[in-house]
Amino acid sequence: MAAEQPTTANEYILHHLTFLSNKEPKGIVDFSVIHLDSVFFSVALAVLFAGSFYFAARTATSGQPGKFQNFVELIVEFIDTQVKDSFHGTNKLLAPLALTIFCWVFLFNAMDVLPVDLLPWIAHGAGYEHLKVVPTTDLNVTFAMSLTVFILIIYYSIKSKGLGGFIAELTMQPFSAKNPVLKVLLIPANLILEIVPFLARPISLSLRLYGNLFAGEMIFLLLAALTLHGITQLSSVGGWALLVAQFVLAFIWAVFHLLVITLQAFIFMVLTVVYLAMAQEHH
């Protein structure tokens, strides 16, 4: 059975920030804990993206394309242009990967524009106590995506430069010397200087996306808390004032947030392309 609804602003916010999990975590890191809501919405939005683009491809016509076909073609051309501008090599995976990242992350972020209580209220009626509907406000999701990109960076670096070339790129620059002994002595310093920015790539990718979306969700929750007590607030002038303020501020923030969620999806996609392009460059 679902628990009673929160009555204070603090309880309300904490309630909305709690994941629907298979168990309570033990300690800071517990890999046995699964955020079921993040998994569900990630898979559902992946199916929505793949299904809609598959439908557009199957129903595409060259004579008089429909509005949805034009929309899909516009996105595909936009992503293809961005990839060609950032990557000058040949890689059949990169353009589809960039398209998938942009659309999938955008759909993740777009869930933040839904009324904060809508889907949690439906879940509460079905007997679920908690439900977080924005996958990108889960650090596990953003880090998993960035870790996948990081693995691809390593793969294409080794594929393009060889294992020896990849290791040399991390250990033989920025300091170099002609003397073999001095060259060996410089390896630890070079490794420290190169490994830090190398490892920072997946961390920055994940934290940037997570931080922006988490902040956006918090603002929506704070605005929703203005009318936490519902219809009982309408018995006073102050209650009506809070209702009007909530509607106006939420509308303004939602319009601005649409730009934020699109920009964050674009940044994640562009950085992925840039990092993979750098992985195949020879220094």
PDB file of C-alpha atoms in Angstrom:
ATOM      1  CA  MET A   1       0.000   0.000   0.000  1.00  0.00           C
ATOM      2  CA  ALA A   2       1.136   3.552  -0.651  1.00  0.00           C
ATOM      3  CA  ALA A   3       2.068   5.766   2.248  1.00  0.00           C
ATOM      4  CA  GLU A   4       0.133   8.879   3.242  1.00  0.00           C
ATOM      5  CA  GLN A   5       0.767  11.952   1.147  1.00  0.00           C
ATOM      6  CA  PRO A   6       3.296  14.500   2.542  1.00  0.00           C
ATOM      7  CA  THR A   7       1.842  17.503   4.358  1.00  0.00           C
ATOM      8  CA  THR A   8       4.805  19.903   4.574  1.00  0.00           C
ATOM      9  CA  ALA A   9       6.935  21.396   1.820  1.00  0.00           C
ATOM     10  CA  ASN A  10      10.012  19.550   3.085  1.00  0.00           C
ATOM     11  CA  GLU A  11       8.197  16.203   3.136  1.00  0.00           C
ATOM     12  CA  TYR A  12       6.712  16.926  -0.296  1.00  0.00           C
ATOM     13  CA  ILE A  13      10.107  17.611  -1.889  1.00  0.00           C
ATOM     14  CA  LEU A  14      11.808  14.644  -0.213  1.00  0.00           C
ATOM     15  CA  HIS A  15       8.930  12.416  -1.313  1.00  0.00           C
ATOM     16  CA  HIS A  16       9.376  13.465  -4.956  1.00  0.00           C
ATOM     17  CA  LEU A  17      13.155  13.031  -4.796  1.00  0.00           C
ATOM     18  CA  THR A  18      12.906   9.409  -3.610  1.00  0.00           C
ATOM     19  CA  PHE A  19      13.264   6.663  -6.209  1.00  0.00           C
ATOM     20  CA  LEU A  20      11.087   3.594  -6.580  1.00  0.00           C
ATOM     21  CA  SER A  21      13.725   0.979  -5.746  1.00  0.00           C
ATOM     22  CA  ASN A  22      13.825  -2.753  -5.243  1.00  0.00           C
ATOM     23  CA  LYS A  23      15.421  -2.306  -1.791  1.00  0.00           C
ATOM     24  CA  GLU A  24      16.898   0.255   0.556  1.00  0.00           C
ATOM     25  CA  PRO A  25      20.576   0.990  -0.156  1.00  0.00           C
ATOM     26  CA  LYS A  26      23.157  -0.079   2.405  1.00  0.00           C
ATOM     27  CA  GLY A  27      25.842   2.555   2.475  1.00  0.00           C
ATOM     28  CA  ILE A  28      26.736   5.200  -0.096  1.00  0.00           C
ATOM     29  CA  VAL A  29      27.452   2.668  -2.862  1.00  0.00           C
ATOM     30  CA  ASP A  30      25.215  -0.376  -3.209  1.00  0.00           C
ATOM     31  CA  PHE A  31      25.155  -1.966  -6.663  1.00  0.00           C
ATOM     32  CA  SER A  32      22.349  -4.325  -5.675  1.00  0.00           C
ATOM     33  CA  VAL A  33      19.861  -1.430  -5.584  1.00  0.00           C
ATOM     34  CA  ILE A  34      17.905  -0.867  -8.810  1.00  0.00           C
ATOM     35  CA  HIS A  35      15.908   2.292  -9.417  1.00  0.00           C
ATOM     36  CA  LEU A  36      12.911   0.676 -11.065  1.00  0.00           C
ATOM     37  CA  ASP A  37      11.356   3.964 -12.169  1.00  0.00           C
ATOM     38  CA  SER A  38      14.551   5.051 -13.956  1.00  0.00           C
ATOM     39  CA  VAL A  39      14.781   1.700 -15.730  1.00  0.00           C
ATOM     40  CA  PHE A  40      11.104   1.759 -16.722  1.00  0.00           C
ATOM     41  CA  PHE A  41      11.098   5.272 -18.165  1.00  0.00           C
ATOM     42  CA  SER A  42      14.469   4.768 -19.870  1.00  0.00           C
ATOM     43  CA  VAL A  43      13.199   1.676 -21.687  1.00  0.00           C
ATOM     44  CA  ALA A  44       9.789   3.216 -22.422  1.00  0.00           C
ATOM     45  CA  LEU A  45      11.329   6.341 -23.949  1.00  0.00           C
ATOM     46  CA  ALA A  46      13.813   4.236 -25.930  1.00  0.00           C
ATOM     47  CA  VAL A  47      10.886   2.279 -27.375  1.00  0.00           C
ATOM     48  CA  LEU A  48       9.068   5.550 -28.133  1.00  0.00           C
ATOM     49  CA  PHE A  49      12.105   6.960 -29.946  1.00  0.00           C
ATOM     50  CA  ALA A  50      12.907   3.795 -31.904  1.00  0.00           C
ATOM     51  CA  GLY A  51       9.268   3.090 -32.699  1.00  0.00           C
ATOM     52  CA  SER A  52       8.469   6.580 -33.948  1.00  0.00           C
ATOM     53  CA  PHE A  53      11.568   6.781 -36.158  1.00  0.00           C
ATOM     54  CA  TYR A  54      10.928   3.265 -37.473  1.00  0.00           C
ATOM     55  CA  PHE A  55       7.356   4.267 -38.304  1.00  0.00           C
ATOM     56  CA  ALA A  56       8.593   7.399 -40.075  1.00  0.00           C
ATOM     57  CA  ALA A  57      11.066   5.331 -42.116  1.00  0.00           C
ATOM     58  CA  ARG A  58       8.481   2.718 -43.096  1.00  0.00           C
ATOM     59  CA  THR A  59       5.864   5.287 -44.118  1.00  0.00           C
ATOM     60  CA  ALA A  60       8.269   7.720 -45.821  1.00  0.00           C
ATOM     61  CA  THR A  61       7.288   8.991 -49.250  1.00  0.00           C
ATOM     62  CA  SER A  62       9.226  11.037 -51.771  1.00  0.00           C
ATOM     63  CA  GLY A  63       6.227  12.786 -53.300  1.00  0.00           C
ATOM     64  CA  GLN A  64       4.381  14.596 -50.541  1.00  0.00           C
ATOM     65  CA  PRO A  65       6.002  13.840 -47.187  1.00  0.00           C
ATOM     66  CA  GLY A  66       3.856  14.320 -44.120  1.00  0.00           C
ATOM     67  CA  LYS A  67       4.574  16.662 -41.236  1.00  0.00           C
ATOM     68  CA  PHE A  68       6.038  13.923 -39.046  1.00  0.00           C
ATOM     69  CA  GLN A  69       8.316  12.730 -41.852  1.00  0.00           C
ATOM     70  CA  ASN A  70       9.513  16.302 -42.399  1.00  0.00           C
ATOM     71  CA  PHE A  71      10.165  16.642 -38.670  1.00  0.00           C
ATOM     72  CA  VAL A  72      12.202  13.421 -38.524  1.00  0.00           C
ATOM     73  CA  GLU A  73      14.165  14.336 -41.654  1.00  0.00           C
ATOM     74  CA  LEU A  74      14.911  17.760 -40.158  1.00  0.00           C
ATOM     75  CA  ILE A  75      16.352  16.174 -37.008  1.00  0.00           C
ATOM     76  CA  VAL A  76      18.383  13.628 -38.997  1.00  0.00           C
ATOM     77  CA  GLU A  77      19.832  16.316 -41.269  1.00  0.00           C
ATOM     78  CA  PHE A  78      20.612  18.549 -38.302  1.00  0.00           C
ATOM     79  CA  ILE A  79      22.479  15.785 -36.466  1.00  0.00           C
ATOM     80  CA  ASP A  80      24.279  14.710 -39.645  1.00  0.00           C
ATOM     81  CA  THR A  81      25.484  18.286 -40.190  1.00  0.00           C
ATOM     82  CA  GLN A  82      26.767  18.532 -36.626  1.00  0.00           C
ATOM     83  CA  VAL A  83      28.650  15.243 -36.970  1.00  0.00           C
ATOM     84  CA  LYS A  84      30.248  16.257 -40.274  1.00  0.00           C
ATOM     85  CA  ASP A  85      31.332  19.601 -38.806  1.00  0.00           C
ATOM     86  CA  SER A  86      33.007  17.954 -35.797  1.00  0.00           C
ATOM     87  CA  PHE A  87      34.256  14.665 -37.250  1.00  0.00           C
ATOM     88  CA  HIS A  88      36.145  14.482 -40.530  1.00  0.00           C
ATOM     89  CA  GLY A  89      36.898  10.776 -40.602  1.00  0.00           C
ATOM     90  CA  THR A  90      34.814   7.755 -41.585  1.00  0.00           C
ATOM     91  CA  ASN A  91      32.740   6.078 -38.892  1.00  0.00           C
ATOM     92  CA  LYS A  92      29.401   4.436 -39.644  1.00  0.00           C
ATOM     93  CA  LEU A  93      28.477   4.298 -35.955  1.00  0.00           C
ATOM     94  CA  LEU A  94      28.933   7.957 -35.071  1.00  0.00           C
ATOM     95  CA  ALA A  95      25.946   9.572 -36.818  1.00  0.00           C
ATOM     96  CA  PRO A  96      23.389   6.988 -35.583  1.00  0.00           C
ATOM     97  CA  LEU A  97      24.936   7.180 -32.110  1.00  0.00           C
ATOM     98  CA  ALA A  98      24.694  10.982 -32.092  1.00  0.00           C
ATOM     99  CA  LEU A  99      21.070  10.829 -33.271  1.00  0.00           C
ATOM    100  CA  THR A 100      20.199   8.290 -30.585  1.00  0.00           C
ATOM    101  CA  ILE A 101      21.905  10.285 -27.837  1.00  0.00           C
ATOM    102  CA  PHE A 102      20.247  13.572 -28.808  1.00  0.00           C
ATOM    103  CA  CYS A 103      16.720  12.179 -29.130  1.00  0.00           C
ATOM    104  CA  TRP A 104      16.936   9.849 -26.130  1.00  0.00           C
ATOM    105  CA  VAL A 105      18.398  12.458 -23.788  1.00  0.00           C
ATOM    106  CA  PHE A 106      15.880  15.036 -25.032  1.00  0.00           C
ATOM    107  CA  LEU A 107      13.004  12.655 -24.245  1.00  0.00           C
ATOM    108  CA  PHE A 108      14.525  11.985 -20.817  1.00  0.00           C
ATOM    109  CA  ASN A 109      14.706  15.712 -20.148  1.00  0.00           C
ATOM    110  CA  ALA A 110      11.259  16.440 -21.590  1.00  0.00           C
ATOM    111  CA  MET A 111       9.652  14.365 -18.832  1.00  0.00           C
ATOM    112  CA  ASP A 112      10.569  17.250 -16.530  1.00  0.00           C
ATOM    113  CA  VAL A 113       8.000  19.473 -18.269  1.00  0.00           C
ATOM    114  CA  LEU A 114       5.095  17.222 -17.208  1.00  0.00           C
ATOM    115  CA  PRO A 115       3.205  18.334 -14.079  1.00  0.00           C
ATOM    116  CA  VAL A 116       5.314  17.097 -11.173  1.00  0.00           C
ATOM    117  CA  ASP A 117       2.391  15.385  -9.444  1.00  0.00           C
ATOM    118  CA  LEU A 118       0.706  13.797 -12.468  1.00  0.00           C
ATOM    119  CA  LEU A 119       2.502  10.465 -12.874  1.00  0.00           C
ATOM    120  CA  PRO A 120       3.406  10.110  -9.142  1.00  0.00           C
ATOM    121  CA  TRP A 121      -0.304  10.589  -8.350  1.00  0.00           C
ATOM    122  CA  ILE A 122      -1.229   7.820 -10.808  1.00  0.00           C
ATOM    123  CA  ALA A 123       1.455   5.585  -9.301  1.00  0.00           C
ATOM    124  CA  HIS A 124       0.179   6.377  -5.798  1.00  0.00           C
ATOM    125  CA  GLY A 125      -3.287   5.247  -6.863  1.00  0.00           C
ATOM    126  CA  ALA A 126      -1.786   1.994  -8.102  1.00  0.00           C
ATOM    127  CA  GLY A 127      -0.116   1.416  -4.728  1.00  0.00           C
ATOM    128  CA  TYR A 128       3.399   2.684  -5.401  1.00  0.00           C
ATOM    129  CA  GLU A 129       4.771   5.072  -2.807  1.00  0.00           C
ATOM    130  CA  HIS A 130       7.458   6.776  -4.914  1.00  0.00           C
ATOM    131  CA  LEU A 131       8.027   7.516  -8.593  1.00  0.00           C
ATOM    132  CA  LYS A 132      10.667   9.702 -10.253  1.00  0.00           C
ATOM    133  CA  VAL A 133       9.788  10.276 -13.888  1.00  0.00           C
ATOM    134  CA  VAL A 134      12.910  12.091 -15.167  1.00  0.00           C
ATOM    135  CA  PRO A 135      15.708   9.550 -15.819  1.00  0.00           C
ATOM    136  CA  THR A 136      18.365  12.260 -16.158  1.00  0.00           C
ATOM    137  CA  THR A 137      17.800  13.311 -12.533  1.00  0.00           C
ATOM    138  CA  ASP A 138      19.224   9.900 -11.620  1.00  0.00           C
ATOM    139  CA  LEU A 139      23.018  10.048 -11.476  1.00  0.00           C
ATOM    140  CA  ASN A 140      23.128   6.312 -12.237  1.00  0.00           C
ATOM    141  CA  VAL A 141      21.491   6.923 -15.619  1.00  0.00           C
ATOM    142  CA  THR A 142      23.656   9.872 -16.660  1.00  0.00           C
ATOM    143  CA  PHE A 143      26.838   8.147 -15.514  1.00  0.00           C
ATOM    144  CA  ALA A 144      25.861   4.930 -17.332  1.00  0.00           C
ATOM    145  CA  MET A 145      25.460   6.877 -20.579  1.00  0.00           C
ATOM    146  CA  SER A 146      28.736   8.722 -20.130  1.00  0.00           C
ATOM    147  CA  LEU A 147      30.516   5.483 -19.195  1.00  0.00           C
ATOM    148  CA  THR A 148      29.291   3.935 -22.453  1.00  0.00           C
ATOM    149  CA  VAL A 149      30.756   6.892 -24.335  1.00  0.00           C
ATOM    150  CA  PHE A 150      33.996   6.504 -22.355  1.00  0.00           C
ATOM    151  CA  ILE A 151      34.278   2.848 -23.350  1.00  0.00           C
ATOM    152  CA  LEU A 152      33.795   3.832 -27.002  1.00  0.00           C
ATOM    153  CA  ILE A 153      36.528   6.473 -26.628  1.00  0.00           C
ATOM    154  CA  ILE A 154      38.977   3.827 -25.393  1.00  0.00           C
ATOM    155  CA  TYR A 155      37.899   1.363 -28.093  1.00  0.00           C
ATOM    156  CA  TYR A 156      38.345   3.786 -30.982  1.00  0.00           C
ATOM    157  CA  SER A 157      41.588   5.146 -29.543  1.00  0.00           C
ATOM    158  CA  ILE A 158      43.093   1.652 -29.503  1.00  0.00           C
ATOM    159  CA  LYS A 159      41.556   0.782 -32.871  1.00  0.00           C
ATOM    160  CA  SER A 160      42.945   3.917 -34.516  1.00  0.00           C
ATOM    161  CA  LYS A 161      46.355   4.147 -32.827  1.00  0.00           C
ATOM    162  CA  GLY A 162      46.971   0.639 -31.575  1.00  0.00           C
ATOM    163  CA  LEU A 163      47.441  -0.299 -27.935  1.00  0.00           C
ATOM    164  CA  GLY A 164      50.994   1.011 -27.953  1.00  0.00           C
ATOM    165  CA  GLY A 165      49.965   4.307 -29.505  1.00  0.00           C
ATOM    166  CA  PHE A 166      47.130   4.729 -26.984  1.00  0.00           C
ATOM    167  CA  ILE A 167      49.487   4.109 -24.056  1.00  0.00           C
ATOM    168  CA  ALA A 168      52.129   6.386 -25.591  1.00  0.00           C
ATOM    169  CA  GLU A 169      49.562   9.175 -25.900  1.00  0.00           C
ATOM    170  CA  LEU A 170      48.998   8.997 -22.147  1.00  0.00           C
ATOM    171  CA  THR A 171      52.655   8.625 -21.146  1.00  0.00           C
ATOM    172  CA  MET A 172      54.844  10.380 -23.737  1.00  0.00           C
ATOM    173  CA  GLN A 173      53.305  13.845 -23.681  1.00  0.00           C
ATOM    174  CA  PRO A 174      53.246  16.756 -22.925  1.00  0.00           C
ATOM    175  CA  PHE A 175      56.841  16.374 -21.688  1.00  0.00           C
ATOM    176  CA  SER A 176      59.308  14.593 -23.959  1.00  0.00           C
ATOM    177  CA  ALA A 177      63.040  14.050 -24.135  1.00  0.00           C
ATOM    178  CA  LYS A 178      65.536  12.437 -26.494  1.00  0.00           C
ATOM    179  CA  ASN A 179      67.418  10.768 -23.650  1.00  0.00           C
ATOM    180  CA  PRO A 180      65.849   7.308 -23.048  1.00  0.00           C
ATOM    181  CA  VAL A 181      66.431   7.410 -19.305  1.00  0.00           C
ATOM    182  CA  LEU A 182      64.900  10.865 -18.956  1.00  0.00           C
ATOM    183  CA  LYS A 183      61.991   9.811 -21.160  1.00  0.00           C
ATOM    184  CA  VAL A 184      61.217   6.949 -18.767  1.00  0.00           C
ATOM    185  CA  LEU A 185      61.489   9.256 -15.767  1.00  0.00           C
ATOM    186  CA  LEU A 186      58.954  11.624 -17.334  1.00  0.00           C
ATOM    187  CA  ILE A 187      56.333   8.881 -17.788  1.00  0.00           C
ATOM    188  CA  PRO A 188      54.739   9.243 -14.300  1.00  0.00           C
ATOM    189  CA  ALA A 189      54.386  13.019 -14.676  1.00  0.00           C
ATOM    190  CA  ASN A 190      52.942  12.675 -18.183  1.00  0.00           C
ATOM    191  CA  LEU A 191      50.537   9.962 -17.048  1.00  0.00           C
ATOM    192  CA  ILE A 192      49.211  12.095 -14.195  1.00  0.00           C
ATOM    193  CA  LEU A 193      48.752  15.124 -16.457  1.00  0.00           C
ATOM    194  CA  GLU A 194      47.011  13.139 -19.207  1.00  0.00           C
ATOM    195  CA  ILE A 195      44.932  10.693 -17.167  1.00  0.00           C
ATOM    196  CA  VAL A 196      43.145  13.390 -15.157  1.00  0.00           C
ATOM    197  CA  PRO A 197      41.476  15.129 -18.152  1.00  0.00           C
ATOM    198  CA  PHE A 198      40.942  11.718 -19.774  1.00  0.00           C
ATOM    199  CA  LEU A 199      38.999  10.395 -16.780  1.00  0.00           C
ATOM    200  CA  ALA A 200      37.248  13.745 -16.340  1.00  0.00           C
ATOM    201  CA  ARG A 201      35.374  13.298 -19.622  1.00  0.00           C
ATOM    202  CA  PRO A 202      32.757  10.765 -18.445  1.00  0.00           C
ATOM    203  CA  ILE A 203      32.476  12.493 -15.067  1.00  0.00           C
ATOM    204  CA  SER A 204      31.866  15.917 -16.594  1.00  0.00           C
ATOM    205  CA  LEU A 205      29.401  14.488 -19.116  1.00  0.00           C
ATOM    206  CA  SER A 206      27.313  12.835 -16.430  1.00  0.00           C
ATOM    207  CA  LEU A 207      27.469  15.574 -13.794  1.00  0.00           C
ATOM    208  CA  ARG A 208      26.678  18.393 -16.234  1.00  0.00           C
ATOM    209  CA  LEU A 209      23.501  16.721 -17.443  1.00  0.00           C
ATOM    210  CA  TYR A 210      22.479  15.517 -13.987  1.00  0.00           C
ATOM    211  CA  GLY A 211      23.122  18.875 -12.305  1.00  0.00           C
ATOM    212  CA  ASN A 212      21.130  20.934 -14.787  1.00  0.00           C
ATOM    213  CA  LEU A 213      18.122  18.625 -14.803  1.00  0.00           C
ATOM    214  CA  PHE A 214      18.137  18.115 -11.042  1.00  0.00           C
ATOM    215  CA  ALA A 215      18.152  21.902 -10.549  1.00  0.00           C
ATOM    216  CA  GLY A 216      15.278  22.276 -12.996  1.00  0.00           C
ATOM    217  CA  GLU A 217      13.263  19.607 -11.200  1.00  0.00           C
ATOM    218  CA  MET A 218      13.890  21.295  -7.854  1.00  0.00           C
ATOM    219  CA  ILE A 219      12.491  24.586  -9.137  1.00  0.00           C
ATOM    220  CA  PHE A 220       9.331  22.845 -10.370  1.00  0.00           C
ATOM    221  CA  LEU A 221       8.947  21.159  -6.970  1.00  0.00           C
ATOM    222  CA  LEU A 222       9.415  24.437  -5.118  1.00  0.00           C
ATOM    223  CA  LEU A 223       6.772  26.071  -7.288  1.00  0.00           C
ATOM    224  CA  ALA A 224       4.404  23.137  -6.794  1.00  0.00           C
ATOM    225  CA  ALA A 225       4.855  23.415  -3.020  1.00  0.00           C
ATOM    226  CA  LEU A 226       3.246  26.879  -3.104  1.00  0.00           C
ATOM    227  CA  THR A 227      -0.181  25.239  -3.350  1.00  0.00           C
ATOM    228  CA  LEU A 228       0.595  22.091  -1.402  1.00  0.00           C
ATOM    229  CA  HIS A 229      -2.699  22.136   0.524  1.00  0.00           C
ATOM    230  CA  GLY A 230      -4.811  22.241  -2.603  1.00  0.00           C
ATOM    231  CA  ILE A 231      -8.342  23.545  -2.611  1.00  0.00           C
ATOM    232  CA  THR A 232      -8.282  24.480   1.081  1.00  0.00           C
ATOM    233  CA  GLN A 233      -5.979  27.383   0.213  1.00  0.00           C
ATOM    234  CA  LEU A 234      -8.644  28.965  -1.977  1.00  0.00           C
ATOM    235  CA  SER A 235     -10.602  30.109   1.063  1.00  0.00           C
ATOM    236  CA  SER A 236      -8.276  33.098   1.459  1.00  0.00           C
ATOM    237  CA  VAL A 237      -6.926  35.897  -0.717  1.00  0.00           C
ATOM    238  CA  GLY A 238      -3.375  34.762   0.042  1.00  0.00           C
ATOM    239  CA  GLY A 239      -4.176  31.285  -1.225  1.00  0.00           C
ATOM    240  CA  TRP A 240      -5.481  32.660  -4.513  1.00  0.00           C
ATOM    241  CA  ALA A 241      -2.393  34.857  -4.807  1.00  0.00           C
ATOM    242  CA  LEU A 242      -0.149  31.811  -4.368  1.00  0.00           C
ATOM    243  CA  LEU A 243      -2.155  29.933  -7.000  1.00  0.00           C
ATOM    244  CA  VAL A 244      -1.788  32.741  -9.537  1.00  0.00           C
ATOM    245  CA  ALA A 245       1.918  33.149  -8.719  1.00  0.00           C
ATOM    246  CA  GLN A 246       2.466  29.414  -9.099  1.00  0.00           C
ATOM    247  CA  PHE A 247       0.771  29.323 -12.508  1.00  0.00           C
ATOM    248  CA  VAL A 248       2.644  32.357 -13.869  1.00  0.00           C
ATOM    249  CA  LEU A 249       6.063  31.324 -12.537  1.00  0.00           C
ATOM    250  CA  ALA A 250       5.615  27.687 -13.581  1.00  0.00           C
ATOM    251  CA  PHE A 251       4.649  28.742 -17.115  1.00  0.00           C
ATOM    252  CA  ILE A 252       7.662  31.059 -17.435  1.00  0.00           C
ATOM    253  CA  TRP A 253      10.036  28.431 -16.074  1.00  0.00           C
ATOM    254  CA  ALA A 254       8.538  25.701 -18.296  1.00  0.00           C
ATOM    255  CA  VAL A 255       9.128  27.812 -21.423  1.00  0.00           C
ATOM    256  CA  PHE A 256      12.701  28.553 -20.352  1.00  0.00           C
ATOM    257  CA  HIS A 257      13.242  24.939 -19.338  1.00  0.00           C
ATOM    258  CA  LEU A 258      12.321  23.761 -22.833  1.00  0.00           C
ATOM    259  CA  LEU A 259      15.414  25.600 -24.043  1.00  0.00           C
ATOM    260  CA  VAL A 260      17.490  24.097 -21.234  1.00  0.00           C
ATOM    261  CA  ILE A 261      16.496  20.491 -21.910  1.00  0.00           C
ATOM    262  CA  THR A 262      17.145  20.884 -25.642  1.00  0.00           C
ATOM    263  CA  LEU A 263      20.505  22.539 -25.027  1.00  0.00           C
ATOM    264  CA  GLN A 264      21.580  19.817 -22.576  1.00  0.00           C
ATOM    265  CA  ALA A 265      20.717  17.066 -25.073  1.00  0.00           C
ATOM    266  CA  PHE A 266      22.645  18.947 -27.760  1.00  0.00           C
ATOM    267  CA  ILE A 267      25.691  19.459 -25.505  1.00  0.00           C
ATOM    268  CA  PHE A 268      25.805  15.793 -24.513  1.00  0.00           C
ATOM    269  CA  MET A 269      25.604  14.786 -28.178  1.00  0.00           C
ATOM    270  CA  VAL A 270      28.221  17.284 -29.390  1.00  0.00           C
ATOM    271  CA  LEU A 271      30.696  16.396 -26.651  1.00  0.00           C
ATOM    272  CA  THR A 272      30.283  12.717 -27.480  1.00  0.00           C
ATOM    273  CA  VAL A 273      31.100  13.406 -31.134  1.00  0.00           C
ATOM    274  CA  VAL A 274      34.056  15.628 -30.211  1.00  0.00           C
ATOM    275  CA  TYR A 275      35.495  13.079 -27.774  1.00  0.00           C
ATOM    276  CA  LEU A 276      35.206  10.267 -30.323  1.00  0.00           C
ATOM    277  CA  ALA A 277      36.775  12.484 -32.968  1.00  0.00           C
ATOM    278  CA  MET A 278      39.680  13.215 -30.630  1.00  0.00           C
ATOM    279  CA  ALA A 279      40.033   9.493 -29.942  1.00  0.00           C
ATOM    280  CA  GLN A 280      40.792   8.841 -33.612  1.00  0.00           C
ATOM    281  CA  GLU A 281      43.186  11.752 -34.070  1.00  0.00           C
ATOM    282  CA  HIS A 282      46.913  11.029 -34.185  1.00  0.00           C
ATOM    283  CA  HIS A 283      49.222  13.317 -32.217  1.00  0.00           C
TER     284      HIS A 283
END
